[in-house]
mmCIF file of C-alpha atoms in Angstrom:
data_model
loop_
_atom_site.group_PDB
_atom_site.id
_atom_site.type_symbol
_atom_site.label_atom_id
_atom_site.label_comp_id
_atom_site.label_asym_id
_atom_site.label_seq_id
_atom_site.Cartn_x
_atom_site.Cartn_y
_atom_site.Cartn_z
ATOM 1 C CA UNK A 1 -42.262 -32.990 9.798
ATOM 2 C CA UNK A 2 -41.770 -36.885 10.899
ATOM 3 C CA UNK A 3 -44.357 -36.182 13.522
ATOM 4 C CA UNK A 4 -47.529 -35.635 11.565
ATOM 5 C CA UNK A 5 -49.085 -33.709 14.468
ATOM 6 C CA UNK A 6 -46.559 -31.105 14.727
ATOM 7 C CA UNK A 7 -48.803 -28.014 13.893
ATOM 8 C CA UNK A 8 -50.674 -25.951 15.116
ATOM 9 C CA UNK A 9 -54.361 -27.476 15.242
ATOM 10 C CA UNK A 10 -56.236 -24.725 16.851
ATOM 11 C CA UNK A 11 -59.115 -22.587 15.099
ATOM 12 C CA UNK A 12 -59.001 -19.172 13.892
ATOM 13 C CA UNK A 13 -62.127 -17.366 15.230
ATOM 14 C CA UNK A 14 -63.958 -17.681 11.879
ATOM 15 C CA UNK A 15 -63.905 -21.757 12.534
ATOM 16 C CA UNK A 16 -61.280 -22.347 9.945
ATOM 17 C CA UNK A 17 -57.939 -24.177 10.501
ATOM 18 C CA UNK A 18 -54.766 -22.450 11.818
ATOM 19 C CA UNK A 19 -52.425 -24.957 10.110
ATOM 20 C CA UNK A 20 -53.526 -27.924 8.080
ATOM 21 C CA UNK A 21 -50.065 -30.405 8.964
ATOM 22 C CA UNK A 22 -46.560 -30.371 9.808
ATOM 23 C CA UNK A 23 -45.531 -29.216 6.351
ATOM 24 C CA UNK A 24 -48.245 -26.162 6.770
ATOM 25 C CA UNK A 25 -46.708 -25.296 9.865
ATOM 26 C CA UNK A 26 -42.440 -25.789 8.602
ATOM 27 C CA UNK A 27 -43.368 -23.262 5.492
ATOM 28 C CA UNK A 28 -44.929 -20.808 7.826
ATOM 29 C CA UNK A 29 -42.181 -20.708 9.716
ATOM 30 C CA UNK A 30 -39.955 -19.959 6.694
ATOM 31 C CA UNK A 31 -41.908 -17.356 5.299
ATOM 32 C CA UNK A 32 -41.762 -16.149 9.193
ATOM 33 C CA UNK A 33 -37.996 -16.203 9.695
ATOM 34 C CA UNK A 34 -36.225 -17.146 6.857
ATOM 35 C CA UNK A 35 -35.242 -20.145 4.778
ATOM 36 C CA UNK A 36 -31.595 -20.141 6.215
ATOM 37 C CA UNK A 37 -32.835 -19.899 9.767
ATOM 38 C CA UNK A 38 -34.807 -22.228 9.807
ATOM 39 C CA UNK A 39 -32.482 -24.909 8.129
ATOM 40 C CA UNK A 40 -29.678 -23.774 10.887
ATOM 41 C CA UNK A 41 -32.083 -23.995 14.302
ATOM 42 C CA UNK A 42 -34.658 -26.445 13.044
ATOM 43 C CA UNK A 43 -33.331 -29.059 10.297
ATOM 44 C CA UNK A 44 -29.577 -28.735 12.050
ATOM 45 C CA UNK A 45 -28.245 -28.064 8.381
ATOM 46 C CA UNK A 46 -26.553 -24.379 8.116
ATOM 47 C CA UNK A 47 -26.454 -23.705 4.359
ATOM 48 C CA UNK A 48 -22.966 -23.836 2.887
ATOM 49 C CA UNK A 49 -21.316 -20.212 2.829
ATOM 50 C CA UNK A 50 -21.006 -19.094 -0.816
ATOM 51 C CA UNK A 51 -18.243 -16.376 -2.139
ATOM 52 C CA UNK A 52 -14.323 -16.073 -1.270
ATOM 53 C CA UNK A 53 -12.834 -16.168 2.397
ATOM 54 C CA UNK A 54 -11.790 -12.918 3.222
ATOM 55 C CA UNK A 55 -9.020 -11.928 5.987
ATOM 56 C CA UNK A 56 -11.257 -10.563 8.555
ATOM 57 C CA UNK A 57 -10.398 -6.953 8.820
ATOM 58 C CA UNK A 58 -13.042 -4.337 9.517
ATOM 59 C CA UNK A 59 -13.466 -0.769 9.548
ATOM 60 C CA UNK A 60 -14.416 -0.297 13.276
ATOM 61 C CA UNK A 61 -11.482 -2.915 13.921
ATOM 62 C CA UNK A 62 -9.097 -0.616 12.297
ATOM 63 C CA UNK A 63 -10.109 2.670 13.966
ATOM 64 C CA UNK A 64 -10.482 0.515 17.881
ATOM 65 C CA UNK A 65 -5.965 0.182 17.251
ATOM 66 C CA UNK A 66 -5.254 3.158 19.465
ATOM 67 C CA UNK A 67 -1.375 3.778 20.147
ATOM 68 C CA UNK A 68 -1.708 5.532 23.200
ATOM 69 C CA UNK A 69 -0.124 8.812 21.386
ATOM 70 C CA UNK A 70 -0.866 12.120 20.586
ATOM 71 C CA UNK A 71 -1.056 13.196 16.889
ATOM 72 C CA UNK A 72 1.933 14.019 15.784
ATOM 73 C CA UNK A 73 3.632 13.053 18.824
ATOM 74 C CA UNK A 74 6.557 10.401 17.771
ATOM 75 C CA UNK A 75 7.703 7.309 19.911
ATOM 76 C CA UNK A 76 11.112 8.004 21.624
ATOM 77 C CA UNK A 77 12.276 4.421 20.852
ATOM 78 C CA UNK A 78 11.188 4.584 16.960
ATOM 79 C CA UNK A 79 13.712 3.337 14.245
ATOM 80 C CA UNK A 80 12.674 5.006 11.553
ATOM 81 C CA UNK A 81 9.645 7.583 10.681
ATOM 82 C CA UNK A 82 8.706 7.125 6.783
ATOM 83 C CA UNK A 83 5.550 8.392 5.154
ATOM 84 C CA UNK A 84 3.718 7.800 1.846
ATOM 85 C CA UNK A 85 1.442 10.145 -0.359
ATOM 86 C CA UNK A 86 -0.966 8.552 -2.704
ATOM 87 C CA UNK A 87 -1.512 11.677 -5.533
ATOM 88 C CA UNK A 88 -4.987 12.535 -6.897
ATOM 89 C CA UNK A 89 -6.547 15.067 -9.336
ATOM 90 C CA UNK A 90 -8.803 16.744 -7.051
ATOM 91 C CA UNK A 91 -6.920 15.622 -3.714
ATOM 92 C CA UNK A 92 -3.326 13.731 -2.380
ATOM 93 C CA UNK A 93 -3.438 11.811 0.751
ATOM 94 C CA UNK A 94 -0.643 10.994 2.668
ATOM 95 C CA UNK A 95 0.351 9.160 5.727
ATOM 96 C CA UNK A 96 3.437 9.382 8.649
ATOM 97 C CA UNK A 97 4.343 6.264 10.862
ATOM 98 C CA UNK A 98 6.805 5.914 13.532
ATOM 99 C CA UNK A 99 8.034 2.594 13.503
ATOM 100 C CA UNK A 100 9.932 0.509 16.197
ATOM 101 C CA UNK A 101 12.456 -2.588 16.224
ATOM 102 C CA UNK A 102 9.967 -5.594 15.035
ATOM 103 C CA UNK A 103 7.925 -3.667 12.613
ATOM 104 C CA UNK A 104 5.402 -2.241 15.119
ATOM 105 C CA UNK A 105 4.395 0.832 13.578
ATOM 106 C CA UNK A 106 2.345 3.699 15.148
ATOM 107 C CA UNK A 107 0.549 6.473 12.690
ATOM 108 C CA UNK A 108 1.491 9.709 13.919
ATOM 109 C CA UNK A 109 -0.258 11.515 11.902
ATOM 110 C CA UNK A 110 -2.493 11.671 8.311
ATOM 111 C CA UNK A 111 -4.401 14.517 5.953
ATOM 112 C CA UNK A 112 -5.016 15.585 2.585
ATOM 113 C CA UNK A 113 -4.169 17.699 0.422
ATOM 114 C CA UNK A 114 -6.100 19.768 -1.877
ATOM 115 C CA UNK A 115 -5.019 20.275 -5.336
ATOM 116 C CA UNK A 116 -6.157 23.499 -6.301
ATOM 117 C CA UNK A 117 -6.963 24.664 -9.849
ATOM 118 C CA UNK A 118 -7.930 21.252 -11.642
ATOM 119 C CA UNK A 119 -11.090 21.385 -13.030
ATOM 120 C CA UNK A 120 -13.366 17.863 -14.600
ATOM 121 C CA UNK A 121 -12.415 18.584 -18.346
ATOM 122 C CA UNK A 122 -8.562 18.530 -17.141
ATOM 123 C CA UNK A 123 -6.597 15.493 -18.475
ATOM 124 C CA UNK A 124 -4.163 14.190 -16.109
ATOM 125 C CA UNK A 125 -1.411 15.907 -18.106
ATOM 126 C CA UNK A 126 -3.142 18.954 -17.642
ATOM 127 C CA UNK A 127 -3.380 18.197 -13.691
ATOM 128 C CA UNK A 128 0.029 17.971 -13.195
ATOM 129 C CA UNK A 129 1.383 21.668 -12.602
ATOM 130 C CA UNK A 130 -1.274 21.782 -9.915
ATOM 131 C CA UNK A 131 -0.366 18.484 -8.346
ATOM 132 C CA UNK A 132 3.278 19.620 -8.453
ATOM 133 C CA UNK A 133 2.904 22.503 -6.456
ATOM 134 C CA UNK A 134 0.333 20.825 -4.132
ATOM 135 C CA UNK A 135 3.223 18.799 -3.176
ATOM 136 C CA UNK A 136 5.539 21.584 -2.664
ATOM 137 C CA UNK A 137 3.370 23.035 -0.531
ATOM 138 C CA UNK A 138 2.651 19.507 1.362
ATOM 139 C CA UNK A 139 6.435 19.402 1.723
ATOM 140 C CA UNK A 140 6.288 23.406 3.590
ATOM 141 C CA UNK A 141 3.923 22.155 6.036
ATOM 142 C CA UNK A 142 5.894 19.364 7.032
ATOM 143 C CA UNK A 143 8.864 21.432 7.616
ATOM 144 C CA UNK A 144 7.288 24.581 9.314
ATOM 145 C CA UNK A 145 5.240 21.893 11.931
ATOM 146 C CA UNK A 146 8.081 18.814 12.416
ATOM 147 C CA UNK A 147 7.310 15.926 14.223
ATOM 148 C CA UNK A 148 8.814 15.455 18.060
ATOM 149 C CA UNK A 149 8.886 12.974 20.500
ATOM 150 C CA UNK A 150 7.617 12.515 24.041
ATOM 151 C CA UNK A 151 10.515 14.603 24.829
ATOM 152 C CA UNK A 152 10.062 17.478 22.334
ATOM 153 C CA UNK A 153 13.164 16.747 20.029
ATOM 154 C CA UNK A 154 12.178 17.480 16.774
ATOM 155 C CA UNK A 155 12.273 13.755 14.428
ATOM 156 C CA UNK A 156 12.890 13.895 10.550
ATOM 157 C CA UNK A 157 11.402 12.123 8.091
ATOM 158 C CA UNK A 158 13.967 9.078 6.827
ATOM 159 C CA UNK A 159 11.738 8.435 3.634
ATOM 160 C CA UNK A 160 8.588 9.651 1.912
ATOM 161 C CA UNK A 161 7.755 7.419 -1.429
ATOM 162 C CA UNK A 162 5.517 9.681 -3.782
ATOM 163 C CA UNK A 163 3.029 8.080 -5.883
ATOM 164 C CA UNK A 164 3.989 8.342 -9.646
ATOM 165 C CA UNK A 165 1.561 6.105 -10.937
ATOM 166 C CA UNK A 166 -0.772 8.550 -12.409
ATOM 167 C CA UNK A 167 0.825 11.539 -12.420
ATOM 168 C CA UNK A 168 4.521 10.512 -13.084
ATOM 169 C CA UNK A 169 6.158 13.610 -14.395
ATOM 170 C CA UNK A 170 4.552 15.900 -11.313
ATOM 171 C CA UNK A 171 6.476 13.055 -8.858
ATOM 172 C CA UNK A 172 9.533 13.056 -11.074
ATOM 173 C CA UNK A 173 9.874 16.833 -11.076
ATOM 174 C CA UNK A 174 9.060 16.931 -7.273
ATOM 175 C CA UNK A 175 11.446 14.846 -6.199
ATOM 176 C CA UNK A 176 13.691 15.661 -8.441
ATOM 177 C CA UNK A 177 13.735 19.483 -7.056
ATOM 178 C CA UNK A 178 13.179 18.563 -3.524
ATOM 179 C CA UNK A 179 15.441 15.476 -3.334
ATOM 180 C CA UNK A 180 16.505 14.323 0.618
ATOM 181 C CA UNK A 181 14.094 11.721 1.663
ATOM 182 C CA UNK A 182 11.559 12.073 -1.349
ATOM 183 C CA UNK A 183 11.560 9.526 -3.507
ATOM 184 C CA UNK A 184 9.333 8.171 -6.379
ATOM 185 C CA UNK A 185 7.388 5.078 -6.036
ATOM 186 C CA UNK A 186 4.961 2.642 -8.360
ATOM 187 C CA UNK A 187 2.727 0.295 -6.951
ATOM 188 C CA UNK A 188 2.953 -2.748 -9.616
ATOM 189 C CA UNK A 189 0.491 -5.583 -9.749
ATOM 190 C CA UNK A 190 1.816 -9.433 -10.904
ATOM 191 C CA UNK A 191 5.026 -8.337 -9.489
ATOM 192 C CA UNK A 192 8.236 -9.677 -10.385
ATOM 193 C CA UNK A 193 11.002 -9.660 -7.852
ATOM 194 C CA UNK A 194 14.293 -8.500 -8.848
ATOM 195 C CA UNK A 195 17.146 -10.502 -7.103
ATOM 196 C CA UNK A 196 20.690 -9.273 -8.629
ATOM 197 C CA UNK A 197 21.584 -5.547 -8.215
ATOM 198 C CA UNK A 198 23.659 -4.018 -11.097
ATOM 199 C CA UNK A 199 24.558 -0.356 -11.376
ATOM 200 C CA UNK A 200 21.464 0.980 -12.332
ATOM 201 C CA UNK A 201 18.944 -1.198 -10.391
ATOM 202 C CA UNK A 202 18.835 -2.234 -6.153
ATOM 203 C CA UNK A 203 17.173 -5.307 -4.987
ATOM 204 C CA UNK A 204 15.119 -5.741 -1.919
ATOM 205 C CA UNK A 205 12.137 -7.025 -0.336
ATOM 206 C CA UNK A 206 9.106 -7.178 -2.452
ATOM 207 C CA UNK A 207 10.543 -3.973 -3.978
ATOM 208 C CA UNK A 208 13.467 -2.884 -6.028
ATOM 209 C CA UNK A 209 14.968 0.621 -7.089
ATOM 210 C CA UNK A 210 15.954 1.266 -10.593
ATOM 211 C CA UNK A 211 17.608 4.557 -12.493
ATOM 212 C CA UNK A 212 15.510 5.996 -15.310
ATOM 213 C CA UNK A 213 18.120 7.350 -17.409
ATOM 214 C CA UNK A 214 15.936 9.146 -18.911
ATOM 215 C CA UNK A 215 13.908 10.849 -16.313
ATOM 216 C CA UNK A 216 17.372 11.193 -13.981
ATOM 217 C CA UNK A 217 15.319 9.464 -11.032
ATOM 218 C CA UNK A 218 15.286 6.678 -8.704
ATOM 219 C CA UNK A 219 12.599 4.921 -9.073
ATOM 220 C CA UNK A 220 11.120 2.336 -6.152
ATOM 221 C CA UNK A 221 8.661 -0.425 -7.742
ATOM 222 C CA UNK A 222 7.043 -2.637 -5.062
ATOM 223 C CA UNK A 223 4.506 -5.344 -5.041
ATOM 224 C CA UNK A 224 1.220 -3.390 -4.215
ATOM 225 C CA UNK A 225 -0.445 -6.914 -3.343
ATOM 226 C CA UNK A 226 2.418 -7.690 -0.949
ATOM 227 C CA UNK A 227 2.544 -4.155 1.040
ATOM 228 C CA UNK A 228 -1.357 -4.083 1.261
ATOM 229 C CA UNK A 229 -1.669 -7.467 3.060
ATOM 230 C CA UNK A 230 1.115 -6.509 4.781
ATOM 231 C CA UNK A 231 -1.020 -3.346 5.912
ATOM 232 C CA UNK A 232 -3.715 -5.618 6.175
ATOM 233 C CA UNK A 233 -2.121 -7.927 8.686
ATOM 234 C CA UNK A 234 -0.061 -5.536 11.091
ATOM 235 C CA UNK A 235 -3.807 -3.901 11.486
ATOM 236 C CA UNK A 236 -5.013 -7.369 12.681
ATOM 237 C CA UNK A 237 -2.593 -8.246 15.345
ATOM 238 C CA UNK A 238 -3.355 -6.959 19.008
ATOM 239 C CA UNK A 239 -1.999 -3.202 19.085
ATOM 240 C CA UNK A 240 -0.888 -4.802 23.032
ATOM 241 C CA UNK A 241 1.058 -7.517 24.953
ATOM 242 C CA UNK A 242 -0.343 -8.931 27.693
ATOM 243 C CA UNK A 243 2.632 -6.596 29.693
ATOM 244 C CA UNK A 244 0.369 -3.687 27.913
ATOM 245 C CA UNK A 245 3.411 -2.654 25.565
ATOM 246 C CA UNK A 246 2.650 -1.834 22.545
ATOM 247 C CA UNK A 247 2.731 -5.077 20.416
ATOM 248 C CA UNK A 248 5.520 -5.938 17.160
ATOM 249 C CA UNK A 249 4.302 -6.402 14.435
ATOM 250 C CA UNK A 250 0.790 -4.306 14.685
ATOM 251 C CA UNK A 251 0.078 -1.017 13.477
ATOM 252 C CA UNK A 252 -1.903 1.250 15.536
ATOM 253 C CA UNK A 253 -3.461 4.973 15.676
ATOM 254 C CA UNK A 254 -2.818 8.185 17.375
ATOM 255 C CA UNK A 255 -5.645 9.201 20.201
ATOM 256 C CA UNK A 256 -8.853 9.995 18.138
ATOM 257 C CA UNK A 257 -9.862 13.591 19.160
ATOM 258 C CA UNK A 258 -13.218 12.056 18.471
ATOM 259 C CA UNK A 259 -15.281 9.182 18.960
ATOM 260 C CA UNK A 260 -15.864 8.765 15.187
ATOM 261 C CA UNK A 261 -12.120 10.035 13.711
ATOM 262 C CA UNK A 262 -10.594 7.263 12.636
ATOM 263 C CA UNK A 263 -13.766 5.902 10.372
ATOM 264 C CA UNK A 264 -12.987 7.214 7.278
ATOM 265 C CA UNK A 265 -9.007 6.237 7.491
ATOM 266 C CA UNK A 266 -10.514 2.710 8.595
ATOM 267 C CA UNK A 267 -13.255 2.702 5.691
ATOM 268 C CA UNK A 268 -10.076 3.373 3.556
ATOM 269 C CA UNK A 269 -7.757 1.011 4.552
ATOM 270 C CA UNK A 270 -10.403 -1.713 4.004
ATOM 271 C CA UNK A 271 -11.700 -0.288 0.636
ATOM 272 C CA UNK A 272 -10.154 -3.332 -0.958
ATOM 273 C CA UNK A 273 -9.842 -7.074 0.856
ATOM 274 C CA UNK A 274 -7.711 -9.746 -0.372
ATOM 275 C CA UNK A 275 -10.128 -12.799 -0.542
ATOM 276 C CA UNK A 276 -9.366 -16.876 -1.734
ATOM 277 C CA UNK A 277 -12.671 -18.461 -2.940
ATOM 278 C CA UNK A 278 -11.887 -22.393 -4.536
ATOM 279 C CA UNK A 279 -13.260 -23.076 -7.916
ATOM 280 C CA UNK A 280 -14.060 -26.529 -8.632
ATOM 281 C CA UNK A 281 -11.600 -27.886 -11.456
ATOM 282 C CA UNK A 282 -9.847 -24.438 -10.880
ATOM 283 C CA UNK A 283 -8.463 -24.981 -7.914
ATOM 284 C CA UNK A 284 -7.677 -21.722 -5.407
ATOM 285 C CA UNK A 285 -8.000 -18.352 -6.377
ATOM 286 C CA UNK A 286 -6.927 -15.273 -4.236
ATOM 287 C CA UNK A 287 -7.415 -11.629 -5.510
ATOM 288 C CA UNK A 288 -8.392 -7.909 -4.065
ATOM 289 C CA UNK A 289 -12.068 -7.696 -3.882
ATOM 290 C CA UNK A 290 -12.794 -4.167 -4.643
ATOM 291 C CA UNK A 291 -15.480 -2.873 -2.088
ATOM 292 C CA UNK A 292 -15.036 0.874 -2.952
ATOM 293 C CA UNK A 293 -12.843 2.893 -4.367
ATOM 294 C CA UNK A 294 -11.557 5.123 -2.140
ATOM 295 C CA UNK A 295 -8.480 3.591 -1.267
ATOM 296 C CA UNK A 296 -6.242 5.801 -0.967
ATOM 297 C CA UNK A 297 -5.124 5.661 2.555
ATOM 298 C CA UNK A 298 -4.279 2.160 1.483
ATOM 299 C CA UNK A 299 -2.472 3.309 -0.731
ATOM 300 C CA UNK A 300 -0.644 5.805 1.200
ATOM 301 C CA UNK A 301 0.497 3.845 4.288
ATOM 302 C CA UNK A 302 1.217 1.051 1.885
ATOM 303 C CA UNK A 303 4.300 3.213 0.686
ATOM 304 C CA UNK A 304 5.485 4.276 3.974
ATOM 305 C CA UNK A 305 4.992 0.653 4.680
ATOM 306 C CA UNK A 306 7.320 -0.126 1.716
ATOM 307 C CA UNK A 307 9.843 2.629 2.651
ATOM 308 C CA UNK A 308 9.817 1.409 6.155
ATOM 309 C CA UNK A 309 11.416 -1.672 4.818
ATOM 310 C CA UNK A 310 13.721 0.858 2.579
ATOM 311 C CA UNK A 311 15.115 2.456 6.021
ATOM 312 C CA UNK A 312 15.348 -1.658 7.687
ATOM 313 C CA UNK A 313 12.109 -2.363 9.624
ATOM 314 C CA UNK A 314 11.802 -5.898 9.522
ATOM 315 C CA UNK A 315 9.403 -8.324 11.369
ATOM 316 C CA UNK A 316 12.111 -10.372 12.590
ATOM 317 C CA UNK A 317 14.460 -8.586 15.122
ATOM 318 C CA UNK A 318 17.812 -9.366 13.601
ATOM 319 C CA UNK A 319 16.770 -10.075 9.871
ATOM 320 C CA UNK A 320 19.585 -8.594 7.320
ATOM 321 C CA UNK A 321 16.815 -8.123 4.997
ATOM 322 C CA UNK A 322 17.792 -7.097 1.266
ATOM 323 C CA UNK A 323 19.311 -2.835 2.034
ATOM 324 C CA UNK A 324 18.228 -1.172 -1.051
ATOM 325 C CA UNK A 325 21.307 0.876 -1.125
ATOM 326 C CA UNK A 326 21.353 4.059 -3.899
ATOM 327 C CA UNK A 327 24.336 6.020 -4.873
ATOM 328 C CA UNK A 328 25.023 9.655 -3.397
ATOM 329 C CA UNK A 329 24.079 10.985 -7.136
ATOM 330 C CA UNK A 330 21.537 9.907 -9.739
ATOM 331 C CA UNK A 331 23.870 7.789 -11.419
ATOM 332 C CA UNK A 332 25.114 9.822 -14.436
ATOM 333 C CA UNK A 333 26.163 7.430 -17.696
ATOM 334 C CA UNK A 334 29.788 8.043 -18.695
ATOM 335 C CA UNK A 335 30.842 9.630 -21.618
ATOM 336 C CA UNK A 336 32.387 7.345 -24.527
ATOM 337 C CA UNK A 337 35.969 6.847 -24.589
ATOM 338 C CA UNK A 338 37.948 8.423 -26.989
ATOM 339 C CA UNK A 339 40.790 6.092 -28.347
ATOM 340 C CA UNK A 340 41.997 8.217 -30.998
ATOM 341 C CA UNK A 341 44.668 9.166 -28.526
ATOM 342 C CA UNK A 342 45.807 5.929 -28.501
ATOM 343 C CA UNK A 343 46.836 5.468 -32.097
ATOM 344 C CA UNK A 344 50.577 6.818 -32.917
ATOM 345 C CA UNK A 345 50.434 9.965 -34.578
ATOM 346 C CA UNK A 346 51.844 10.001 -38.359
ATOM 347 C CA UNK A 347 51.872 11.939 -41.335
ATOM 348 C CA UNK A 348 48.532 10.593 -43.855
ATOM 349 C CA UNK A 349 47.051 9.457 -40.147
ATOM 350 C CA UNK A 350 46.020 5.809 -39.145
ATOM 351 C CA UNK A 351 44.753 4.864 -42.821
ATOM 352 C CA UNK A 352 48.526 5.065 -44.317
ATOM 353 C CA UNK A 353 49.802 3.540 -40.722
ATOM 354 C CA UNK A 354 47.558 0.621 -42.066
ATOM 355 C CA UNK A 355 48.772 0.402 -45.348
ATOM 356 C CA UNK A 356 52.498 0.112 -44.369
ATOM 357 C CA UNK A 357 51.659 -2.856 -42.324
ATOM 358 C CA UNK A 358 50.292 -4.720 -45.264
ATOM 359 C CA UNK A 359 53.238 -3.947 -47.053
ATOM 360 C CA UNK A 360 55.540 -4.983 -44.680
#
């Protein structure tokens, strides 16, 4: 607008003025393309961007990390092959990765399961009975169709982690029954790392195991803001190498029998992003930004992420990281010693023993 003939000076056909001056012709062309535009292209002055930095991850980039297998179809060099089920009232979704030395991890497979039975006016109390045996029946599918690798050897499952947030005593009682590699789990938020194992609690990574007495369970707590980046992050790096191997440290997919069939599990995973916005006189402040609530693939691979860690994957090759290490049995608590037996045996019993000491 420095050059006060920088409009448009020609006539509209009635005679009258297309643009009166250079500040006629600037506000047309923000009512034409836009205030922010026009401040970026014209004035050389992007507007600042408001609202938290986010880590980048997108649905589409989620489902594009292809693995190169087939569903269900495990890696012959994996380490470990964990899974996690995320429990729901009307629905439980789980997820099964194969994961290799350096924490690549490839999702052999995923799926829901219905929960039959509940109905709206159920409380979750109420729920639980149906949940229960919609994981008993989870846990019959998994054993009539096992996982193999590229060579057709069948590959068990080393650890599954079932939510018990919600629905604790369904978890408790499954895995109590069921036992082997299912074990109950608790996302926590704020967590607070436990470093000194005694005999009722095991340390480890962003995680710890502790007996409920009570209950007669194990029960893994883990740092739900810790395994979800963590998600968040292996889903970011290049699925891979420049050798085209498949890449540590990244999580990928098995082949989509679809164009479109990993866009749900992606819009899951990034239901929730962990963003850091600065406040002034605040300073920096990083939390989950909830886009939408269905999470619970998120959920779900974030406890096969944790029991991955459980059964030693590790980023770093040759990291001893903290073995969460459980005893054979639920840890049953000794019965009170009798000392009775201990005390001499005399006519009156230990009361007149007592007395002839203080006489003597």
């Amino acid at each position: 607008v420095s050059n006060k003939w920088s409009y448009d000076q020609r006539l509209h056909t009635d005679g009258d003025p297309i643009e009166l001056s250079a500040i006629h012709s600037y506000y047309n062309n923000v009512a034409d393309r836009g205030a922010e535009a026009v401040a970026t292209e014209d004035d050389n002055d992007p507007p600042d961007e408001d609202g938290p930095d986010g880590m980048g991850l997108t649905i589409d980039l989620v489902a594009s990390r292809i693995s190169g297998f087939d569903q269900g179809q495990v890696p012959s060099n994996a380490m470990a092959l964990t899974a996690g089920i995320d429990l729901g009232k009307y629905a439980c979704h789980w997820v099964v990765v194969a994961w290799f030395k350096g924490a690549g991890g490839c999702i052999v497979d995923y799926g829901i399961v219905d929960v039959h039975g509940t109905e709206t006016a159920h409380s979750h109390e109420a729920s639980e009975p149906m949940i229960f045996r919609a994981l008993l029946g989870w846990r019959e599918q998994m054993q009539s169709n096992p996982f193999c690798d590229s060579t057709g050897q069948p590959r068990d499952i080393d650890c599954v982690l079932v939510d018990s947030g919600a629905f604790t005593q369904a978890a408790y009682e499954f895995v109590r029954q069921v036992g082997g590699p299912f074990k109950a789990g608790k996302g926590i938020g704020n967590y607070r790392a436990k470093t000194k194992s005694t005999e009722k609690l095991r340390a480890g990574d962003n995680m710890h195991a502790q007996f409920l007495d009570d209950d007669k369970v194990w029960l893994f707590e883990m740092s739900s803001d810790y395994w979800k980046k963590w998600v968040h992050e292996r889903f970011l790096t290049p699925t891979f190498t420049e050798n085209n191997t498949l890449q540590k440290g990244a999580l990928s997919l098995y082949n989509p029998l679809k164009r479109n069939t990993h866009l749900t599990f992606g819009n899951h995973i990034c239901a929730e992003e962990w963003v850091t916005e600065f406040k002034e006189g605040k300073g920096t402040d990083s939390r989950w930004l909830v886009k939408n609530r269905n999470n619970h693939f998120l959920d779900a691979l974030s406890y096969a992420s944790a029991a991955g860690r459980y059964c030693g994957v590790h980023l770093l090759n040759d990291a001893v990281s903290q073995a969460i290490k459980l005893q054979p049995t639920p840890y049953q608590k000794p019965e009170r010693k009798q000392f009775t037996d201990r005390l001499k045996q005399r006519r009156g019993g230990w009361v007149q023993g007592a007395k002839k000491r203080r006489v003597r």
